[in-house]
Amino acid sequence: MSKVVILGGGYGGLMVVQELLEHLPKDAQLFLVDRMPYQGLKTEYYALAAGTVSDLEIRVNFPVHPQLQMVYGEVTDLDLEQKLVHITDQEPLAYDSLVIALGCSDNYHGIPGASDYSCSIQSLSSTRRTFQQINDIRPYGQLTIVGGGLSGVELAAELRESRADINIRILDRGNSVMSAFPGKLQLYVADWFREHHVEMRSHIGITSLEQGVIHNGQEPILTDVTVWTAGIQPVELVQRMELPKDPQGRLIVNELHELPDAPQVYVIGDCSSQPFSPSAQLAGAQGKQVAEIIRARWDNKEPKLSHIKLKGVLGSLGKKAGFGLMGATPLLGRIPRMLKSGVLWKSKRHFG
């Protein structure tokens, strides 16, 4: 019997499961290990934190199949030699093939107090806590978002629509919000924020955080709640693994998404070193390919993979405006917002 263990039921891990279930040999068994009894649509956590969607709206149920076994718990360690996965309060889980799709955690860049005095939208449970803290800000209070990339921008815009009564600011160490994107797109987002009274501060070099204060060198910046969206890194389990990694700490894999030193151990999503920025779309594309490889090997065939082609990036500015990048072409206004709604509709219904 072939045992495939998938660690993490996010965009990548769930894609592996869905693809394998379509053509599953009778003697194969899949195990999906996750902390939660459903997938949380992570690209929408900003809306949950802002209170504009309910928890229920961003959940996707895991598939039910006689050859799929759900294992709920925290992965504490991997024994690649013995082919065992260690999970809290459970017997170790043996595997023939292993897929590591555990996602990421916040990167605090070694800044003192950052993890203690800011809140997060990286996991569903941390996002719920962030919603509660934001909800408790008094009228005319101050919310500060650290990081002017996609997550910070979407959160700020969504909050402006749900809490017109609070002051919102974004701090970024670059020149502008969305600094990794073309100038036209940066200007559009900045104009939207100015029009909607969201304060933007650039060239901020945070030195430390304490309760209610962000230190920009000698300048104290006062705040009621701080949300951290200033970078990600692979989960702590991957950080501990003593295997070749790229400068971002992601595991180096071969062209089959496989650890060179551990055959049939695949790494996808935010833990995997790739020539692309981490994204849900990339994790899904990798998941699809890993399922192809596993199926080919079941049939004793040589896997043949095409190059991953990503379709672009979409972001929202509240419920009515948005932005996107398709190749080198920026999309601005209502159209990208409608496209993003369509993508969300499809992902909630497992349409890829």
mmCIF file of N, CA and C in Angstrom, residues 258-343:
data_model
loop_
_atom_site.group_PDB
_atom_site.id
_atom_site.type_symbol
_atom_site.label_atom_id
_atom_site.label_comp_id
_atom_site.label_asym_id
_atom_site.label_seq_id
_atom_site.Cartn_x
_atom_site.Cartn_y
_atom_site.Cartn_z
ATOM 1 N N GLU A 258 11.284 18.356 -5.184
ATOM 2 C CA GLU A 258 11.675 17.291 -4.255
ATOM 3 C C GLU A 258 12.966 17.705 -3.545
ATOM 4 N N LEU A 259 13.098 17.323 -2.269
ATOM 5 C CA LEU A 259 14.358 17.576 -1.564
ATOM 6 C C LEU A 259 15.445 16.690 -2.186
ATOM 7 N N PRO A 260 16.559 17.271 -2.637
ATOM 8 C CA PRO A 260 17.599 16.456 -3.276
ATOM 9 C C PRO A 260 18.113 15.324 -2.371
ATOM 10 N N ASP A 261 18.131 15.558 -1.044
ATOM 11 C CA ASP A 261 18.666 14.542 -0.123
ATOM 12 C C ASP A 261 17.595 13.588 0.413
ATOM 13 N N ALA A 262 16.348 13.797 -0.001
ATOM 14 C CA ALA A 262 15.262 12.942 0.525
ATOM 15 C C ALA A 262 14.258 12.670 -0.593
ATOM 16 N N PRO A 263 14.480 11.611 -1.378
ATOM 17 C CA PRO A 263 13.561 11.298 -2.475
ATOM 18 C C PRO A 263 12.121 11.118 -1.971
ATOM 19 N N GLN A 264 11.178 11.549 -2.787
ATOM 20 C CA GLN A 264 9.738 11.466 -2.498
ATOM 21 C C GLN A 264 9.312 12.311 -1.296
ATOM 22 N N VAL A 265 10.146 13.298 -0.961
ATOM 23 C CA VAL A 265 9.721 14.333 -0.006
ATOM 24 C C VAL A 265 9.650 15.633 -0.808
ATOM 25 N N TYR A 266 8.417 16.130 -0.995
ATOM 26 C CA TYR A 266 8.173 17.292 -1.847
ATOM 27 C C TYR A 266 7.896 18.508 -0.963
ATOM 28 N N VAL A 267 8.334 19.674 -1.427
ATOM 29 C CA VAL A 267 8.112 20.911 -0.666
ATOM 30 C C VAL A 267 7.456 21.918 -1.598
ATOM 31 N N ILE A 268 6.306 22.460 -1.184
ATOM 32 C CA ILE A 268 5.584 23.414 -2.031
ATOM 33 C C ILE A 268 5.142 24.617 -1.204
ATOM 34 N N GLY A 269 4.791 25.702 -1.908
ATOM 35 C CA GLY A 269 4.286 26.893 -1.230
ATOM 36 C C GLY A 269 5.398 27.716 -0.605
ATOM 37 N N ASP A 270 5.089 28.347 0.522
ATOM 38 C CA ASP A 270 5.990 29.326 1.137
ATOM 39 C C ASP A 270 7.270 28.721 1.703
ATOM 40 N N CYS A 271 7.344 27.397 1.816
ATOM 41 C CA CYS A 271 8.542 26.741 2.352
ATOM 42 C C CYS A 271 9.528 26.365 1.252
ATOM 43 N N SER A 272 9.148 26.554 -0.022
ATOM 44 C CA SER A 272 9.905 26.040 -1.158
ATOM 45 C C SER A 272 10.594 27.184 -1.904
ATOM 46 N N SER A 273 11.884 27.034 -2.189
ATOM 47 C CA SER A 273 12.632 28.063 -2.913
ATOM 48 C C SER A 273 12.233 28.062 -4.384
ATOM 49 N N GLN A 274 11.703 29.186 -4.855
ATOM 50 C CA GLN A 274 11.216 29.303 -6.233
ATOM 51 C C GLN A 274 11.633 30.647 -6.819
ATOM 52 N N PRO A 275 11.668 30.754 -8.158
ATOM 53 C CA PRO A 275 12.001 32.048 -8.783
ATOM 54 C C PRO A 275 10.838 33.045 -8.765
ATOM 55 N N PHE A 276 9.744 32.708 -8.080
ATOM 56 C CA PHE A 276 8.581 33.599 -7.987
ATOM 57 C C PHE A 276 8.411 34.067 -6.538
ATOM 58 N N SER A 277 7.666 35.157 -6.358
ATOM 59 C CA SER A 277 7.255 35.545 -4.998
ATOM 60 C C SER A 277 6.229 34.539 -4.492
ATOM 61 N N PRO A 278 6.239 34.260 -3.179
ATOM 62 C CA PRO A 278 5.237 33.326 -2.636
ATOM 63 C C PRO A 278 3.815 33.843 -2.882
ATOM 64 N N SER A 279 2.905 32.931 -3.239
ATOM 65 C CA SER A 279 1.501 33.315 -3.433
ATOM 66 C C SER A 279 0.639 32.065 -3.383
ATOM 67 N N ALA A 280 -0.656 32.273 -3.172
ATOM 68 C CA ALA A 280 -1.607 31.151 -3.178
ATOM 69 C C ALA A 280 -1.617 30.488 -4.549
ATOM 70 N N GLN A 281 -1.516 31.308 -5.595
ATOM 71 C CA GLN A 281 -1.538 30.804 -6.972
ATOM 72 C C GLN A 281 -0.340 29.881 -7.231
ATOM 73 N N LEU A 282 0.842 30.314 -6.757
ATOM 74 C CA LEU A 282 2.056 29.507 -6.936
ATOM 75 C C LEU A 282 1.931 28.185 -6.179
ATOM 76 N N ALA A 283 1.453 28.249 -4.934
ATOM 77 C CA ALA A 283 1.308 27.020 -4.129
ATOM 78 C C ALA A 283 0.365 26.038 -4.822
ATOM 79 N N GLY A 284 -0.741 26.555 -5.375
ATOM 80 C CA GLY A 284 -1.689 25.699 -6.083
ATOM 81 C C GLY A 284 -1.072 25.058 -7.316
ATOM 82 N N ALA A 285 -0.295 25.848 -8.076
ATOM 83 C CA ALA A 285 0.357 25.326 -9.283
ATOM 84 C C ALA A 285 1.375 24.246 -8.933
ATOM 85 N N GLN A 286 2.138 24.465 -7.848
ATOM 86 C CA GLN A 286 3.097 23.454 -7.402
ATOM 87 C C GLN A 286 2.371 22.192 -6.935
ATOM 88 N N GLY A 287 1.263 22.388 -6.219
ATOM 89 C CA GLY A 287 0.480 21.242 -5.730
ATOM 90 C C GLY A 287 -0.008 20.379 -6.873
ATOM 91 N N LYS A 288 -0.461 21.026 -7.946
ATOM 92 C CA LYS A 288 -0.936 20.305 -9.126
ATOM 93 C C LYS A 288 0.193 19.473 -9.735
ATOM 94 N N GLN A 289 1.391 20.066 -9.801
ATOM 95 C CA GLN A 289 2.527 19.354 -10.384
ATOM 96 C C GLN A 289 2.987 18.189 -9.509
ATOM 97 N N VAL A 290 2.996 18.386 -8.197
ATOM 98 C CA VAL A 290 3.415 17.295 -7.302
ATOM 99 C C VAL A 290 2.456 16.110 -7.424
ATOM 100 N N ALA A 291 1.161 16.397 -7.549
ATOM 101 C CA ALA A 291 0.189 15.306 -7.744
ATOM 102 C C ALA A 291 0.489 14.562 -9.052
ATOM 103 N N GLU A 292 0.849 15.294 -10.119
ATOM 104 C CA GLU A 292 1.220 14.667 -11.397
ATOM 105 C C GLU A 292 2.431 13.744 -11.219
ATOM 106 N N ILE A 293 3.415 14.214 -10.457
ATOM 107 C CA ILE A 293 4.651 13.432 -10.245
ATOM 108 C C ILE A 293 4.333 12.150 -9.478
ATOM 109 N N ILE A 294 3.554 12.284 -8.406
ATOM 110 C CA ILE A 294 3.214 11.101 -7.594
ATOM 111 C C ILE A 294 2.442 10.085 -8.431
ATOM 112 N N ARG A 295 1.492 10.574 -9.241
ATOM 113 C CA ARG A 295 0.704 9.673 -10.100
ATOM 114 C C ARG A 295 1.593 8.983 -11.134
ATOM 115 N N ALA A 296 2.511 9.743 -11.737
ATOM 116 C CA ALA A 296 3.426 9.156 -12.738
ATOM 117 C C ALA A 296 4.269 8.060 -12.100
ATOM 118 N N ARG A 297 4.725 8.307 -10.876
ATOM 119 C CA ARG A 297 5.570 7.313 -10.202
ATOM 120 C C ARG A 297 4.761 6.084 -9.792
ATOM 121 N N TRP A 298 3.504 6.277 -9.455
ATOM 122 C CA TRP A 298 2.647 5.109 -9.188
ATOM 123 C C TRP A 298 2.557 4.222 -10.440
ATOM 124 N N ASP A 299 2.549 4.879 -11.610
ATOM 125 C CA ASP A 299 2.433 4.138 -12.879
ATOM 126 C C ASP A 299 3.792 3.736 -13.453
ATOM 127 N N ASN A 300 4.857 3.946 -12.645
ATOM 128 C CA ASN A 300 6.233 3.658 -13.103
ATOM 129 C C ASN A 300 6.588 4.407 -14.389
ATOM 130 N N LYS A 301 6.119 5.672 -14.465
ATOM 131 C CA LYS A 301 6.441 6.506 -15.626
ATOM 132 C C LYS A 301 7.356 7.650 -15.181
ATOM 133 N N GLU A 302 8.052 8.224 -16.168
ATOM 134 C CA GLU A 302 8.905 9.384 -15.892
ATOM 135 C C GLU A 302 8.030 10.639 -15.877
ATOM 136 N N PRO A 303 8.042 11.419 -14.750
ATOM 137 C CA PRO A 303 7.190 12.627 -14.721
ATOM 138 C C PRO A 303 7.664 13.655 -15.756
ATOM 139 N N LYS A 304 6.720 14.273 -16.468
ATOM 140 C CA LYS A 304 7.049 15.355 -17.410
ATOM 141 C C LYS A 304 6.259 16.594 -16.991
ATOM 142 N N LEU A 305 6.988 17.635 -16.621
ATOM 143 C CA LEU A 305 6.322 18.843 -16.127
ATOM 144 C C LEU A 305 6.514 20.003 -17.093
ATOM 145 N N SER A 306 5.468 20.823 -17.221
ATOM 146 C CA SER A 306 5.617 22.064 -17.983
ATOM 147 C C SER A 306 6.060 23.169 -17.027
ATOM 148 N N HIS A 307 6.513 24.299 -17.583
ATOM 149 C CA HIS A 307 6.919 25.418 -16.730
ATOM 150 C C HIS A 307 5.683 26.040 -16.085
ATOM 151 N N ILE A 308 5.835 26.446 -14.825
ATOM 152 C CA ILE A 308 4.719 27.115 -14.141
ATOM 153 C C ILE A 308 4.540 28.512 -14.730
ATOM 154 N N LYS A 309 3.307 28.824 -15.118
ATOM 155 C CA LYS A 309 2.980 30.169 -15.602
ATOM 156 C C LYS A 309 1.917 30.756 -14.666
ATOM 157 N N LEU A 310 2.247 31.858 -14.034
ATOM 158 C CA LEU A 310 1.298 32.496 -13.111
ATOM 159 C C LEU A 310 0.478 33.541 -13.869
ATOM 160 N N LYS A 311 -0.767 33.714 -13.414
ATOM 161 C CA LYS A 311 -1.699 34.563 -14.164
ATOM 162 C C LYS A 311 -1.651 36.028 -13.757
ATOM 163 N N GLY A 312 -0.899 36.363 -12.736
ATOM 164 C CA GLY A 312 -0.859 37.758 -12.309
ATOM 165 C C GLY A 312 -1.336 37.909 -10.876
ATOM 166 N N VAL A 313 -1.464 39.154 -10.440
ATOM 167 C CA VAL A 313 -1.813 39.471 -9.050
ATOM 168 C C VAL A 313 -3.063 40.337 -9.040
ATOM 169 N N LEU A 314 -3.966 40.082 -8.095
ATOM 170 C CA LEU A 314 -5.155 40.920 -7.921
ATOM 171 C C LEU A 314 -5.239 41.368 -6.471
ATOM 172 N N GLY A 315 -5.623 42.617 -6.265
ATOM 173 C CA GLY A 315 -5.800 43.119 -4.901
ATOM 174 C C GLY A 315 -7.038 43.974 -4.818
ATOM 175 N N SER A 316 -7.560 44.157 -3.611
ATOM 176 C CA SER A 316 -8.786 44.941 -3.460
ATOM 177 C C SER A 316 -8.533 46.192 -2.635
ATOM 178 N N LEU A 317 -9.280 47.240 -2.975
ATOM 179 C CA LEU A 317 -9.323 48.459 -2.166
ATOM 180 C C LEU A 317 -10.774 48.590 -1.718
ATOM 181 N N GLY A 318 -11.112 47.889 -0.646
ATOM 182 C CA GLY A 318 -12.498 47.830 -0.220
ATOM 183 C C GLY A 318 -13.312 46.944 -1.155
ATOM 184 N N LYS A 319 -14.618 47.141 -1.145
ATOM 185 C CA LYS A 319 -15.501 46.253 -1.909
ATOM 186 C C LYS A 319 -15.757 46.717 -3.340
ATOM 187 N N LYS A 320 -15.351 47.964 -3.677
ATOM 188 C CA LYS A 320 -15.738 48.490 -4.994
ATOM 189 C C LYS A 320 -14.568 48.786 -5.914
ATOM 190 N N ALA A 321 -13.361 48.900 -5.385
ATOM 191 C CA ALA A 321 -12.204 49.223 -6.233
ATOM 192 C C ALA A 321 -11.112 48.187 -6.012
ATOM 193 N N GLY A 322 -10.203 48.120 -6.963
ATOM 194 C CA GLY A 322 -9.115 47.164 -6.831
ATOM 195 C C GLY A 322 -8.002 47.474 -7.806
ATOM 196 N N PHE A 323 -7.028 46.576 -7.859
ATOM 197 C CA PHE A 323 -5.902 46.752 -8.767
ATOM 198 C C PHE A 323 -5.375 45.371 -9.116
ATOM 199 N N GLY A 324 -4.641 45.304 -10.192
ATOM 200 C CA GLY A 324 -4.080 44.019 -10.593
ATOM 201 C C GLY A 324 -2.886 44.229 -11.493
ATOM 202 N N LEU A 325 -2.160 43.149 -11.715
ATOM 203 C CA LEU A 325 -1.025 43.172 -12.623
ATOM 204 C C LEU A 325 -1.076 41.889 -13.440
ATOM 205 N N MET A 326 -1.323 42.033 -14.733
ATOM 206 C CA MET A 326 -1.343 40.882 -15.633
ATOM 207 C C MET A 326 -0.131 41.002 -16.549
ATOM 208 N N GLY A 327 0.896 40.205 -16.313
ATOM 209 C CA GLY A 327 2.170 40.414 -17.013
ATOM 210 C C GLY A 327 2.722 41.752 -16.567
ATOM 211 N N ALA A 328 2.959 42.665 -17.515
ATOM 212 C CA ALA A 328 3.464 43.998 -17.154
ATOM 213 C C ALA A 328 2.345 45.034 -17.186
ATOM 214 N N THR A 329 1.099 44.588 -17.388
ATOM 215 C CA THR A 329 -0.016 45.530 -17.555
ATOM 216 C C THR A 329 -0.775 45.750 -16.250
ATOM 217 N N PRO A 330 -0.770 46.991 -15.712
ATOM 218 C CA PRO A 330 -1.566 47.261 -14.506
ATOM 219 C C PRO A 330 -3.057 47.349 -14.847
ATOM 220 N N LEU A 331 -3.898 46.802 -13.974
ATOM 221 C CA LEU A 331 -5.353 46.953 -14.083
ATOM 222 C C LEU A 331 -5.813 47.755 -12.873
ATOM 223 N N LEU A 332 -6.663 48.756 -13.084
ATOM 224 C CA LEU A 332 -7.062 49.642 -11.993
ATOM 225 C C LEU A 332 -8.570 49.847 -12.006
ATOM 226 N N GLY A 333 -9.176 49.897 -10.807
ATOM 227 C CA GLY A 333 -10.595 50.236 -10.718
ATOM 228 C C GLY A 333 -11.508 49.063 -10.391
ATOM 229 N N ARG A 334 -12.698 49.092 -10.988
ATOM 230 C CA ARG A 334 -13.726 48.096 -10.656
ATOM 231 C C ARG A 334 -13.439 46.710 -11.240
ATOM 232 N N ILE A 335 -12.847 46.680 -12.447
ATOM 233 C CA ILE A 335 -12.655 45.391 -13.147
ATOM 234 C C ILE A 335 -11.791 44.427 -12.318
ATOM 235 N N PRO A 336 -10.597 44.841 -11.859
ATOM 236 C CA PRO A 336 -9.803 43.896 -11.068
ATOM 237 C C PRO A 336 -10.498 43.465 -9.772
ATOM 238 N N ARG A 337 -11.328 44.380 -9.209
ATOM 239 C CA ARG A 337 -12.062 43.995 -7.985
ATOM 240 C C ARG A 337 -13.082 42.902 -8.298
ATOM 241 N N MET A 338 -13.753 43.029 -9.443
ATOM 242 C CA MET A 338 -14.723 42.004 -9.848
ATOM 243 C C MET A 338 -14.009 40.683 -10.166
ATOM 244 N N LEU A 339 -12.837 40.785 -10.812
ATOM 245 C CA LEU A 339 -12.062 39.577 -11.099
ATOM 246 C C LEU A 339 -11.665 38.868 -9.814
ATOM 247 N N LYS A 340 -11.253 39.662 -8.811
ATOM 248 C CA LYS A 340 -10.847 39.044 -7.549
ATOM 249 C C LYS A 340 -12.028 38.330 -6.889
ATOM 250 N N SER A 341 -13.203 38.932 -6.944
ATOM 251 C CA SER A 341 -14.404 38.280 -6.396
ATOM 252 C C SER A 341 -14.674 36.955 -7.109
ATOM 253 N N GLY A 342 -14.451 36.943 -8.438
ATOM 254 C CA GLY A 342 -14.659 35.714 -9.208
ATOM 255 C C GLY A 342 -13.680 34.621 -8.833
ATOM 256 N N VAL A 343 -12.422 35.010 -8.633
ATOM 257 C CA VAL A 343 -11.393 34.038 -8.227
ATOM 258 C C VAL A 343 -11.746 33.439 -6.860
#
